[in-house]
Amino acid sequence: MIIKKPPATDDAFIESNVVKRFSPLARQVLAASGPIISSAAAGMTNGFSAILLPQLQQPGSKLSISEDQASWIASMAPLPMAVGCILGGLLMERCGRKSAHLLLNISFAVGWCVLSMAGSYPQILAGRFITGLSCGLVGPPASVYIAETSDPRYRGILLAGVTFAVSSGILLAHLFGTFFRWQTAALLCSLFMIVAYLLMLVSPESPAWLLARGARSEAETSFRWLRGFDPASRQEFDAMVARMEKDEGNDKSAETQTESSSVNRAKSPYRRREFLMPLATLLVFFATMQFSGVNIVAFYSIALMKTTIGSDSLNEYLAMLIVDLVRVVTSLVACILLRSVGRRPLAMASGVGTTVSLIGLSIFLYFQTSIPLYRNYSWLSLVFLISYIVFVGIGLFPLPWCMTGEIFPVATRGLGSGLTSSFNFVCFFAVIKTGPTLFGTVGINGTFLVYGIISLLGTLLLYVILPETKNRTLQEIEEQFRRGRRKVKDAETPAVAGVSATPSSAGIATIS
């Protein structure tokens, strides 16, 4: 008896023998694991100076440093982050999302190894510079790759895994530094990059990037590996192809209609509404997040807890780990909320809660430091400080990173995510640089009042411009920005009123 082998293109054969071994969700989680672990290394980079500098400044340290050298070690990692974001965006557009991750994992591993073997001040600076640059490199590719390889139903929770990994990375770096020397801690951090590299090796390239490069067969193979063969996935891939063909047709027709340079510039993808509106939205979002003081509170958490508790005997390492643990738990809660709650409601709740917490913290710090009678109520300041960490962690901190990978069109996703991520680190530097000046000018309570007002204004602006992207495909999000929120609502009104639409017409409406 001769059994003929079914053709490789037989969907039923592929589904029964390969796809059904692991669910599409399991394969999407596998693909997202590499970028998430790389993001954890970015958190380790941010938290490493907190355990490196105290050990270097101990009396028995083999390598002694001055206060000026300590400030350079702390700032050497943030210095190249903005440049790294631009390079990361360009790299993933030129080489692909997967190749960009493989390269940045190697760069991260080299930086950690240089730190673990550093025996002099210049070598420490070199290691911090390489890890800081790699931290910037991982920003755009991580969000974009996860967004392009995940189902709309799971995209929110997988993207929130990036910020959860950053918070966990900070906690891990502090734990390593609590129990080990800084050289051993750096070596342990490098091991994570080996795991991330191996996970990326077995993961596919982004289907959207392959399709944009004209490799339709490879794009379909990658898409089927990630998403399976259910009707919704088939329709989404067909919509991606149709959208790409329509964009190519529009570009060709524009070139044949006129050779005028002004018209050609108007048709540039970087001058279109679907690029400019997401760019403006994320710039506002990142500015609101940074200028609400998220990193100031992280940097001065120990001093703030001493002020709010009113005790000088607080163990610094214990206080640092408590704040880290609250941040990690909050990031985990954000992952759950992004699975069930829309982006707009979560952003508004986070913005309002952050504003109330900052203003409340400012008021109670003022009474606590100015009126001796209110020092017995210092626990209220601590409550507002913890509530601030919680509220900013569930929305304002993770959401802009999540939306970086999902709201830009595929043609401009690399540069758009690179520009917005770079802007975030510029704001990060500005906030850290101006923080001590504000503390000295208007006091701690006045500083948090300023941050609370900025949080309020940013939340109001986000209420006007922030779209809802939950459970929408990347093509639907692009179409939403192209038409505008009001036009999209008007287009959806007939369907709500009871006008019937066939599945095929719905698919055409998505890509029209």
Coordinates of C-alpha atoms in Angstrom, one line a residue, residues 130 181 205 224 348 351:
I130 CA 27.5 50.1 25.7
R181 CA 29.6 42.0 44.2
E205 CA 10.6 37.5 11.3
R224 CA 0.7 31.2 9.7
M348 CA -7.7 58.6 32.0
G351 CA -3.8 60.3 34.7

